Coordinates of C-alpha atoms and ligand atoms in Angstrom, one line a residue:
M1 CA -41.5 81.1 34.8
T2 CA -42.1 83.8 32.0
Q3 CA -39.3 84.9 29.9
L4 CA -40.1 87.7 27.1
A5 CA -37.8 87.4 23.9
E6 CA -36.6 91.1 23.7
P7 CA -39.0 92.8 21.1
A8 CA -35.9 94.7 18.8
G9 CA -36.4 98.5 18.6
S10 CA -39.2 98.5 21.3
A11 CA -39.3 100.7 24.4
A12 CA -38.4 97.5 26.3
T13 CA -35.0 97.7 24.3
S14 CA -33.9 100.9 27.1
L15 CA -35.7 100.0 30.5
P16 CA -33.2 99.4 33.3
T17 CA -32.0 95.9 34.1
I18 CA -32.0 94.6 37.7
G19 CA -28.4 92.5 38.4
H20 CA -26.7 90.9 40.5
W21 CA -25.3 91.8 43.8
I22 CA -21.9 89.5 44.1
G23 CA -18.6 90.2 45.9
G24 CA -19.8 93.5 47.7
R25 CA -21.0 95.4 44.5
R26 CA -24.0 95.4 41.4
V27 CA -22.7 93.3 39.2
A28 CA -24.0 93.1 35.3
G29 CA -25.7 89.5 34.3
T30 CA -23.2 88.2 31.2
S31 CA -26.0 85.1 30.4
G32 CA -27.5 87.5 27.2
R33 CA -30.7 85.7 29.1
R34 CA -33.1 87.6 31.1
G35 CA -37.0 88.2 32.4
P36 CA -39.4 91.4 31.9
V37 CA -39.9 92.5 35.9
F38 CA -43.9 94.1 35.5
N39 CA -45.2 97.0 37.2
P40 CA -48.8 94.4 38.0
A41 CA -51.1 98.1 39.1
T42 CA -50.7 99.2 34.3
G43 CA -49.6 96.2 33.6
A44 CA -46.8 97.4 31.8
Q45 CA -43.5 96.5 31.8
E46 CA -41.2 98.2 33.3
K47 CA -37.7 96.6 33.7
W48 CA -35.9 93.6 33.1
V49 CA -34.0 91.0 35.6
D50 CA -30.4 89.0 34.2
F51 CA -30.7 85.2 34.4
A52 CA -27.9 83.8 36.1
S53 CA -25.8 81.3 33.9
T54 CA -24.1 78.4 36.3
D55 CA -20.2 80.6 35.5
E56 CA -22.7 83.1 37.0
L57 CA -23.5 81.7 40.3
D58 CA -20.2 80.1 40.5
V59 CA -18.6 83.3 40.6
A60 CA -21.2 84.2 43.6
V61 CA -19.8 81.4 45.2
A62 CA -16.4 81.6 44.8
A63 CA -16.8 85.0 46.2
A64 CA -18.8 83.5 49.9
R65 CA -16.4 80.6 49.9
A66 CA -13.7 83.4 49.8
A67 CA -15.0 85.6 52.1
F68 CA -16.4 82.4 55.0
P69 CA -13.2 82.1 56.6
A70 CA -13.0 85.7 58.4
W71 CA -16.4 86.0 58.7
R72 CA -16.7 83.1 61.0
A73 CA -13.8 84.1 62.8
T74 CA -15.0 87.9 63.4
S75 CA -15.8 88.4 67.5
I76 CA -19.3 87.7 68.0
S77 CA -19.7 90.9 69.2
K78 CA -18.6 92.5 65.7
R79 CA -20.8 90.5 63.9
T80 CA -23.4 91.7 66.7
E81 CA -23.2 95.3 66.0
I82 CA -22.6 94.9 62.7
L83 CA -26.6 93.1 63.1
F84 CA -27.7 96.5 65.1
R85 CA -26.3 98.2 61.9
I86 CA -28.5 96.2 59.4
R87 CA -31.7 96.2 61.7
N88 CA -31.5 100.0 61.6
L89 CA -30.8 100.5 58.2
V90 CA -33.2 98.4 57.2
E91 CA -36.0 100.5 59.5
Q92 CA -34.8 103.6 57.9
H93 CA -35.5 102.8 54.6
R94 CA -38.3 100.6 54.8
H95 CA -40.2 103.1 52.8
E96 CA -38.0 102.8 50.3
I97 CA -38.4 99.0 50.4
A98 CA -41.9 98.7 50.6
A99 CA -42.2 101.0 47.1
L100 CA -40.2 98.6 45.2
L101 CA -42.6 95.9 46.9
T102 CA -45.8 98.0 45.6
A103 CA -43.8 98.3 42.6
E104 CA -43.3 95.3 41.5
H105 CA -45.8 92.6 43.8
G106 CA -48.3 95.1 43.4
K107 CA -49.4 94.9 47.5
V108 CA -50.7 98.4 48.8
P109 CA -48.5 100.4 50.8
S110 CA -49.4 99.0 54.3
D111 CA -49.1 95.2 53.5
A112 CA -45.5 96.1 52.4
L113 CA -44.6 98.0 55.4
G114 CA -46.0 95.0 57.4
E115 CA -44.0 92.8 55.7
L116 CA -40.9 95.2 56.2
A117 CA -42.3 95.5 60.2
R118 CA -42.4 91.2 60.4
G119 CA -39.1 91.3 58.2
L120 CA -37.1 93.1 61.0
E121 CA -38.4 91.1 64.0
N122 CA -36.2 88.3 62.3
I123 CA -33.4 90.9 62.0
E124 CA -33.7 92.2 66.2
F125 CA -33.7 88.1 66.7
A126 CA -30.3 88.1 65.1
C127 CA -29.1 90.8 67.2
G128 CA -29.3 88.1 70.1
I129 CA -26.7 86.0 68.3
P130 CA -24.2 86.5 71.3
Q131 CA -27.3 84.5 74.0
L132 CA -28.3 82.1 70.9
L133 CA -25.1 80.5 69.9
K134 CA -24.2 79.5 73.7
G135 CA -23.2 76.1 74.3
G136 CA -23.2 73.4 76.9
F137 CA -20.2 72.8 79.0
T138 CA -20.6 70.2 81.3
E139 CA -17.5 69.9 84.4
Q140 CA -16.5 66.4 85.5
A141 CA -18.4 64.5 83.3
S142 CA -15.5 61.8 84.2
T143 CA -12.6 62.3 86.6
G144 CA -9.9 65.2 85.3
V145 CA -12.9 65.6 81.9
D146 CA -14.9 67.9 80.5
V147 CA -17.5 68.0 77.8
Y148 CA -18.8 70.6 75.9
Q149 CA -20.8 71.2 72.6
I150 CA -20.5 74.3 70.6
R151 CA -22.2 75.2 67.1
Q152 CA -19.9 76.3 64.0
P153 CA -21.7 78.0 60.7
L154 CA -22.1 75.7 58.0
G155 CA -20.1 77.6 55.6
V156 CA -21.7 78.6 52.0
V157 CA -25.4 78.4 52.5
A158 CA -27.9 79.9 50.0
G159 CA -31.1 80.8 49.9
I160 CA -33.9 80.6 47.2
T161 CA -37.2 82.6 47.6
P162 CA -40.9 83.3 46.2
F163 CA -42.2 86.1 44.8
N164 CA -45.1 87.0 47.5
F165 CA -42.8 88.2 50.4
P166 CA -39.4 89.9 48.4
A167 CA -38.5 90.8 51.5
M168 CA -39.6 89.3 54.5
V169 CA -39.2 85.6 53.6
P170 CA -34.9 86.9 52.3
M171 CA -34.5 88.0 55.8
W172 CA -36.5 85.0 57.8
M173 CA -33.2 83.6 56.2
F174 CA -29.7 85.7 55.8
A175 CA -30.6 86.9 58.9
N176 CA -29.9 84.2 61.7
A177 CA -27.7 82.7 58.8
I178 CA -25.0 85.7 59.1
A179 CA -25.4 85.9 62.7
C180 CA -24.0 82.5 62.5
G181 CA -21.2 83.2 60.5
N182 CA -22.4 81.5 57.0
A183 CA -22.1 83.5 54.2
F184 CA -25.1 83.7 51.7
I185 CA -26.3 83.3 48.4
L186 CA -29.8 84.9 47.7
K187 CA -31.8 84.0 44.4
P188 CA -34.8 86.0 44.9
S189 CA -38.2 85.4 42.6
E190 CA -37.7 87.0 38.7
K191 CA -41.0 88.6 39.6
D192 CA -39.9 91.1 41.8
P193 CA -36.5 91.1 42.0
S194 CA -34.9 95.0 43.3
A195 CA -36.0 94.8 46.8
S196 CA -33.0 92.1 47.3
I197 CA -30.4 94.9 45.7
L198 CA -31.7 97.7 47.7
I199 CA -30.9 95.2 50.7
A200 CA -27.6 94.0 49.6
E201 CA -26.7 97.9 49.7
L202 CA -28.0 98.2 53.3
L203 CA -26.1 95.4 54.5
H204 CA -22.8 96.6 53.0
E205 CA -23.3 99.5 54.6
A206 CA -23.7 98.2 58.1
G207 CA -20.5 97.0 57.5
V208 CA -21.3 93.7 56.1
P209 CA -17.8 92.8 54.5
D210 CA -17.5 91.8 50.3
G211 CA -19.0 88.2 49.6
V212 CA -21.1 87.4 52.8
F213 CA -23.9 88.2 51.3
N214 CA -24.8 87.6 47.6
V215 CA -27.6 87.8 45.2
V216 CA -28.1 86.5 42.3
Q217 CA -30.9 86.9 40.2
G218 CA -32.2 84.0 37.9
D219 CA -34.5 81.1 37.0
K220 CA -34.2 77.4 37.1
V221 CA -30.8 77.4 35.7
A222 CA -29.6 79.2 38.9
V223 CA -31.6 77.1 41.1
D224 CA -30.2 73.7 39.8
R225 CA -26.6 75.2 40.0
I226 CA -27.2 76.3 44.0
L227 CA -28.7 72.3 44.1
E228 CA -25.7 70.4 42.7
H229 CA -22.8 72.7 43.4
P230 CA -20.5 71.1 46.3
D231 CA -19.7 74.4 47.7
I232 CA -22.7 74.6 49.1
A233 CA -23.5 73.5 52.6
A234 CA -27.2 73.8 53.0
V235 CA -30.7 75.3 51.1
S236 CA -33.4 77.3 52.7
F237 CA -36.3 77.1 50.2
V238 CA -39.7 78.6 50.3
G239 CA -41.9 78.7 47.5
S240 CA -44.5 76.5 46.1
T241 CA -45.0 72.6 46.7
P242 CA -44.2 71.3 43.7
I243 CA -40.7 72.8 43.1
A244 CA -40.1 72.6 46.7
R245 CA -40.0 68.7 46.4
Y246 CA -38.4 69.2 44.0
I247 CA -36.0 71.2 46.1
Y248 CA -35.4 69.0 48.3
E249 CA -35.0 65.6 47.1
T250 CA -32.5 67.4 44.5
G251 CA -30.8 68.9 47.7
T252 CA -30.4 65.9 49.8
R253 CA -29.7 63.8 47.3
N254 CA -26.2 66.0 47.4
D255 CA -25.8 65.7 50.8
K256 CA -27.2 69.6 51.3
R257 CA -29.3 69.9 54.4
V258 CA -32.5 71.5 53.3
Q259 CA -35.3 73.1 54.4
A260 CA -38.1 73.7 51.9
L261 CA -41.1 75.3 52.8
G262 CA -44.1 74.8 50.2
G263 CA -47.7 75.8 49.7
A264 CA -50.7 76.1 51.6
K265 CA -54.4 75.4 51.7
N266 CA -55.0 77.2 55.0
H267 CA -58.9 76.0 57.1
M268 CA -60.5 78.4 59.1
L269 CA -62.8 76.2 61.3
V270 CA -66.3 78.5 62.9
L271 CA -67.9 76.9 65.6
P272 CA -71.9 77.7 66.4
D273 CA -70.5 79.6 69.1
A274 CA -68.6 81.5 67.4
D275 CA -68.7 85.6 67.7
V276 CA -70.0 85.4 64.1
D277 CA -68.7 89.3 63.2
M278 CA -65.2 88.8 64.3
A279 CA -65.6 85.7 62.7
A280 CA -66.4 87.4 59.1
D281 CA -64.0 90.5 60.1
A282 CA -61.1 88.0 60.1
A283 CA -62.1 85.6 57.3
V284 CA -61.8 88.9 55.1
S285 CA -58.9 90.6 56.4
A286 CA -57.1 86.9 56.0
G287 CA -59.2 85.6 52.3
Y288 CA -57.9 89.0 50.7
G289 CA -55.4 90.8 52.3
S290 CA -52.6 90.5 50.1
A291 CA -55.2 89.7 46.8
G292 CA -54.8 86.7 48.6
E293 CA -51.1 85.8 47.7
R294 CA -49.9 84.4 51.2
C295 CA -49.4 81.5 52.4
M296 CA -51.1 82.1 55.4
A297 CA -54.3 83.3 53.8
I298 CA -57.5 82.0 54.5
A299 CA -58.5 80.2 51.8
T300 CA -61.6 77.8 53.0
V301 CA -64.1 79.1 55.6
V302 CA -65.1 75.6 57.3
A303 CA -68.9 76.3 58.9
V304 CA -70.3 73.9 60.6
G305 CA -73.9 74.1 61.8
D306 CA -76.2 76.8 61.7
V307 CA -72.9 79.3 61.5
H308 CA -73.1 79.0 58.2
D309 CA -76.0 81.0 56.4
R310 CA -75.0 83.9 59.0
L311 CA -71.5 83.5 58.4
V312 CA -71.8 83.9 54.6
D313 CA -74.3 86.4 54.6
A314 CA -71.7 88.7 57.5
I315 CA -68.8 88.0 54.5
K316 CA -71.1 88.7 51.4
T317 CA -72.0 92.0 52.5
R318 CA -68.3 93.1 53.8
L319 CA -66.9 92.4 50.5
P320 CA -68.3 95.3 48.9
K321 CA -66.2 97.9 51.2
V322 CA -62.9 96.2 50.6
Q323 CA -61.4 99.0 47.9
V324 CA -59.7 97.7 45.7
G325 CA -56.8 99.8 43.4
P326 CA -53.6 100.4 43.4
G327 CA -50.8 101.4 46.0
S328 CA -50.3 104.3 44.5
D329 CA -53.9 105.4 45.6
P330 CA -54.1 105.5 49.8
A331 CA -57.4 104.7 49.8
S332 CA -56.8 100.9 48.5
E333 CA -56.8 98.2 50.8
M334 CA -56.2 95.1 47.7
G335 CA -53.8 95.7 44.9
P336 CA -53.7 93.6 41.8
L337 CA -52.4 89.8 41.3
V338 CA -48.8 89.8 40.7
T339 CA -49.0 88.9 36.6
R340 CA -52.2 88.5 33.8
Q341 CA -51.5 85.1 33.6
H342 CA -51.6 84.1 37.4
R343 CA -54.3 86.4 37.9
D344 CA -56.2 84.8 34.8
K345 CA -55.4 81.4 36.8
V346 CA -56.8 82.2 39.8
A347 CA -60.4 84.0 37.7
S348 CA -60.6 80.5 36.1
Y349 CA -61.5 78.7 39.9
L350 CA -64.5 80.8 39.5
D351 CA -65.8 79.0 35.9
S352 CA -64.5 75.4 37.3
A353 CA -66.3 76.4 41.0
A354 CA -70.1 76.6 38.7
E355 CA -69.4 74.0 36.9
Q356 CA -68.5 71.4 39.5
G357 CA -72.0 73.1 41.7
A358 CA -70.9 75.5 43.8
T359 CA -72.2 78.4 44.3
V360 CA -70.3 81.4 43.0
V361 CA -71.5 84.6 45.6
A362 CA -69.5 87.1 44.4
D363 CA -67.4 87.0 41.4
G364 CA -64.2 89.5 41.3
R365 CA -64.3 89.5 37.7
E366 CA -67.5 92.1 37.9
H367 CA -65.3 94.6 39.9
P368 CA -64.8 97.4 37.1
L369 CA -61.1 97.2 37.5
F370 CA -60.8 93.8 36.1
K371 CA -62.6 94.7 32.7
D372 CA -61.8 98.4 32.9
S373 CA -57.7 98.3 34.0
D374 CA -54.8 97.2 31.9
G375 CA -53.1 95.6 36.0
F376 CA -53.7 92.4 36.8
F377 CA -56.8 93.4 38.9
L378 CA -59.4 90.9 40.4
G379 CA -62.2 92.0 42.7
T380 CA -63.0 89.7 45.8
S381 CA -64.8 86.4 45.1
L382 CA -66.8 84.3 47.5
I383 CA -67.6 80.7 46.2
D384 CA -70.3 78.9 48.7
D385 CA -71.3 75.2 48.2
V386 CA -67.8 73.5 48.1
T387 CA -66.8 70.2 48.5
P388 CA -63.9 68.3 49.0
E389 CA -63.3 66.7 44.9
M390 CA -64.0 70.4 43.6
D391 CA -61.0 72.5 42.0
C392 CA -61.5 75.0 43.5
Y393 CA -60.9 73.2 47.1
R394 CA -58.1 70.4 45.6
D395 CA -55.5 72.9 44.2
E396 CA -53.9 76.4 45.9
I397 CA -55.6 79.2 43.8
F398 CA -53.2 81.8 45.9
G399 CA -55.5 84.9 45.1
P400 CA -58.5 87.0 46.1
V401 CA -61.0 83.8 46.5
L402 CA -62.7 82.4 49.0
T403 CA -64.0 79.2 49.7
V404 CA -66.6 78.1 52.3
M405 CA -67.6 74.4 52.9
H406 CA -70.6 73.0 55.4
V407 CA -70.5 70.7 57.9
D408 CA -72.6 69.4 60.4
T409 CA -70.5 68.4 63.4
Y410 CA -66.4 69.2 64.6
D411 CA -65.3 65.6 63.6
E412 CA -66.1 66.2 60.3
A413 CA -64.5 69.2 60.3
L414 CA -61.7 68.0 61.7
R415 CA -61.4 65.1 59.5
L416 CA -61.2 67.4 56.4
I417 CA -58.3 69.5 57.5
N418 CA -56.3 66.4 58.5
D419 CA -57.0 64.7 55.1
N420 CA -55.4 68.0 53.0
P421 CA -52.9 67.3 51.8
Y422 CA -51.3 70.7 53.1
G423 CA -50.9 71.2 56.8
N424 CA -49.5 75.1 56.3
G425 CA -52.1 77.1 59.2
T426 CA -55.2 76.6 60.2
A427 CA -57.9 78.5 62.7
I428 CA -60.3 77.8 65.1
F429 CA -63.2 80.4 66.0
T430 CA -64.9 80.2 68.8
R431 CA -66.0 81.0 72.5
D432 CA -65.4 77.4 74.0
G433 CA -62.0 77.6 75.3
G434 CA -61.9 73.4 75.7
A435 CA -63.2 73.1 71.8
A436 CA -59.9 75.4 71.2
R437 CA -57.8 73.5 73.0
Q438 CA -59.6 70.0 71.4
F439 CA -58.7 71.5 67.9
Q440 CA -54.5 72.7 68.7
F441 CA -54.4 68.7 70.5
D442 CA -56.0 67.2 67.3
V443 CA -55.4 69.1 63.8
N444 CA -52.2 68.0 62.1
V445 CA -50.9 71.2 61.0
G446 CA -47.8 73.1 61.8
M447 CA -49.1 76.8 62.8
V448 CA -52.8 77.2 64.3
G449 CA -54.9 80.0 65.1
V450 CA -57.5 80.9 67.9
N451 CA -59.5 83.4 66.8
V452 CA -56.1 84.2 65.2
P453 CA -57.3 83.9 61.9
I454 CA -53.2 84.7 60.5
P455 CA -51.0 82.7 63.0
V456 CA -47.4 83.5 61.5
P457 CA -45.6 82.8 64.7
V458 CA -42.9 86.2 66.3
A459 CA -39.3 85.9 65.3
Y460 CA -38.4 83.9 68.6
Y461 CA -40.7 81.1 67.4
S462 CA -40.4 79.1 64.6
F463 CA -42.3 79.3 61.5
G464 CA -43.0 75.8 59.4
G465 CA -45.9 73.6 58.2
W466 CA -46.4 70.0 58.0
K467 CA -47.2 67.6 55.5
A468 CA -46.7 68.9 51.8
S469 CA -45.8 72.4 53.3
L470 CA -42.3 71.4 54.4
F471 CA -40.0 69.6 53.4
G472 CA -36.7 68.7 56.0
D473 CA -36.7 68.6 59.5
L474 CA -36.1 72.2 60.5
H475 CA -39.2 75.2 60.5
M476 CA -37.6 78.3 59.8
Y477 CA -36.1 81.3 61.5
G478 CA -36.3 81.5 65.4
P479 CA -34.1 78.7 66.9
D480 CA -35.1 76.5 64.6
G481 CA -33.4 78.6 62.1
I482 CA -29.9 79.0 64.4
Q483 CA -30.4 75.0 64.5
F484 CA -30.4 74.8 60.7
Y485 CA -27.7 76.8 60.1
T486 CA -24.6 75.6 62.7
R487 CA -23.8 72.2 63.2
S488 CA -23.0 70.9 66.7
K489 CA -19.6 69.9 68.0
V490 CA -18.7 68.5 71.0
V491 CA -15.5 68.7 72.7
T492 CA -14.0 65.7 75.5
S493 CA -11.3 67.2 76.5
R494 CA -8.6 66.6 79.5
W495 CA -5.5 68.1 80.5
P496 CA -1.8 66.7 81.1
D497 CA -1.7 64.8 84.2
P498 CA 1.6 63.1 84.1
A499 CA 0.7 61.2 87.5
K500 CA -2.4 59.5 86.4
S501 CA -0.7 59.0 82.7
S502 CA -1.3 55.1 81.7
I503 CA -2.0 52.7 79.1
N504 CA -5.7 51.5 78.8
L505 CA -6.6 49.8 75.4
G506 CA -10.3 49.0 76.9
F507 CA -13.1 51.2 76.8
P508 CA -12.9 53.2 80.5
Q509 CA -14.4 51.1 83.5
T510 CA -13.9 52.9 85.9
R511 CA -15.6 56.5 86.0
Ligands
NAD1 P1 -42.7 79.2 43.1 O1 -42.2 77.8 43.7 O2 -42.9 79.3 41.6 O3 -40.7 79.9 43.2 C1 -40.3 79.9 44.3 C2 -38.7 79.9 43.6 O4 -38.4 78.9 42.7 C3 -38.1 81.2 42.6 O5 -37.1 81.6 42.5 C4 -38.4 80.6 41.6 O6 -37.6 81.3 40.6 C5 -37.7 79.1 42.0 N1 -38.9 78.4 40.8 C6 -40.2 78.3 40.0 N2 -39.7 77.2 39.4 C7 -39.1 76.8 39.5 C8 -38.7 75.6 39.0 N3 -39.1 75.1 38.1 N4 -36.7 74.9 39.2 C9 -36.3 75.4 40.1 N5 -36.4 76.7 40.6 C10 -38.0 77.2 40.4 O7 -43.4 80.0 44.0 P2 -43.9 81.6 44.1 O8 -44.8 81.9 42.7 O9 -42.9 82.4 44.0 O10 -44.7 81.5 45.7 C11 -46.2 81.0 45.6 C12 -46.0 80.1 46.3 O11 -45.5 80.2 47.1 C13 -47.2 79.7 46.9 O12 -47.2 78.1 46.3 C14 -46.9 79.9 48.2 O13 -48.0 79.1 48.9 C15 -45.7 79.8 48.8 N6 -45.2 80.3 49.5 C16 -44.7 79.6 50.8 C17 -44.5 80.2 52.2 C18 -44.4 79.2 53.2 O14 -43.8 79.5 54.3 N7 -44.8 77.9 53.4 C19 -44.5 81.2 52.2 C20 -44.6 82.3 51.0 C21 -44.8 81.4 49.8

């Protein structure tokens, strides 16, 4: 995690600092710790972000705890009204939020607006909370006895989010969490923290009471305090697999409900009968969109049989047409990577792949912006002849590097995918409905696309991978999200009937 010492007397000392949002207002950090925020397209540090101390995290928890009883008691119709207002305000301000994403994450405006559109879906889903929170009622379960189930909020819940979707992933979490009546604490990524504060302001304007939504900026110190704080009931996490595992193990050890979504290595299986142009378009869109910094990006194309050569040629011819550039240029389709350190790590896989026997078909370091710009750019890269033991296959690269593997049969391809430790997303490209159906049945992956390369579920389903891509029982957002942020209470009730009252020390035998 980067944290620069402030260079005395340099321009960095006068840069703006992004602070926290606690109890319904902006709060400047007091810990004396902070980290740099870069514009990835220029490579320049443009801001600082405060890193909270444990005491600052505790202040946010206290604010959330104080706000919870009244919010929980607020009628569902009033909460719904506020959610509709949040939806409208986020929609109205989406260009402003998108501009912050471009400035700090680097994604191009069309991609940033797409993130907002998918985030908004989650707020729209949460607007249906009157329907979603309905319980069940059984009249006359026994003579004169009714049984019913209700769902109640957990209390104070926290969300810890990654750099690659600074607006959408928080919306995956907080929309359902507050709709259910919880108070929420967001710990955004320290790499692109500004969107979280603008979103907090919009929630405030929409009428979310002070303390119901809080933002605490920071690093491991804030995260660790979240994991141990006795007043935090549940933690939602999205990020890399090692941290997801740590969050799950530590949070559950401290008696919290935890859902922790991790990294990915998504395979796109292409059968010999596939439409090669469609598959190549999909591989390029899903491999290089957002510079490959999506957990649902296609990382590996698995070509079965003789489709391999045609497919690699079709992908290769498309690469020079991908416009790499800053978000300030409307022609740009793919922006820079998030930090220089990450860009250089991604580029290093091109060397290790060549050393380990793969064929580098396209090397993104040859792009002029890699050499001539201070921004964190890397052009599109394509590696063929990849085998399972190579680093470029074993690791999640999380950059604009698409790898291609060549197998002889469907069974071989399936084994490869099922043997991979990750199981976030996958896709099959074929014209054969039976083969697609068999793949859907066979594959050990949580989200599957049939001729759809990035099968991110719509907000009324839930999002989640299998294996090392998710620790916990419930997926994120949608119906699973409502379940995660509530607990069930079952009431068995009978009203006084003195005529039938008697003492009975046994378990009831008559019904
Ligand atoms: P990351 O794991 O480095 O960071 C995620 C969050 O954890 C951040 O808020 C960060 O501040 C915090 N964190 C980082 N190191 C920590 C530590 N040692 N202790 C405690 N907290 C720590 O992930 P990232 O680089 O921000 O995001 C990219 C990763 O997220 C990729 O692996 C990607 O696949 C994954 N991701 C997964 C999904 C999904 O739905 N499965 C979605 C988006 C991103």
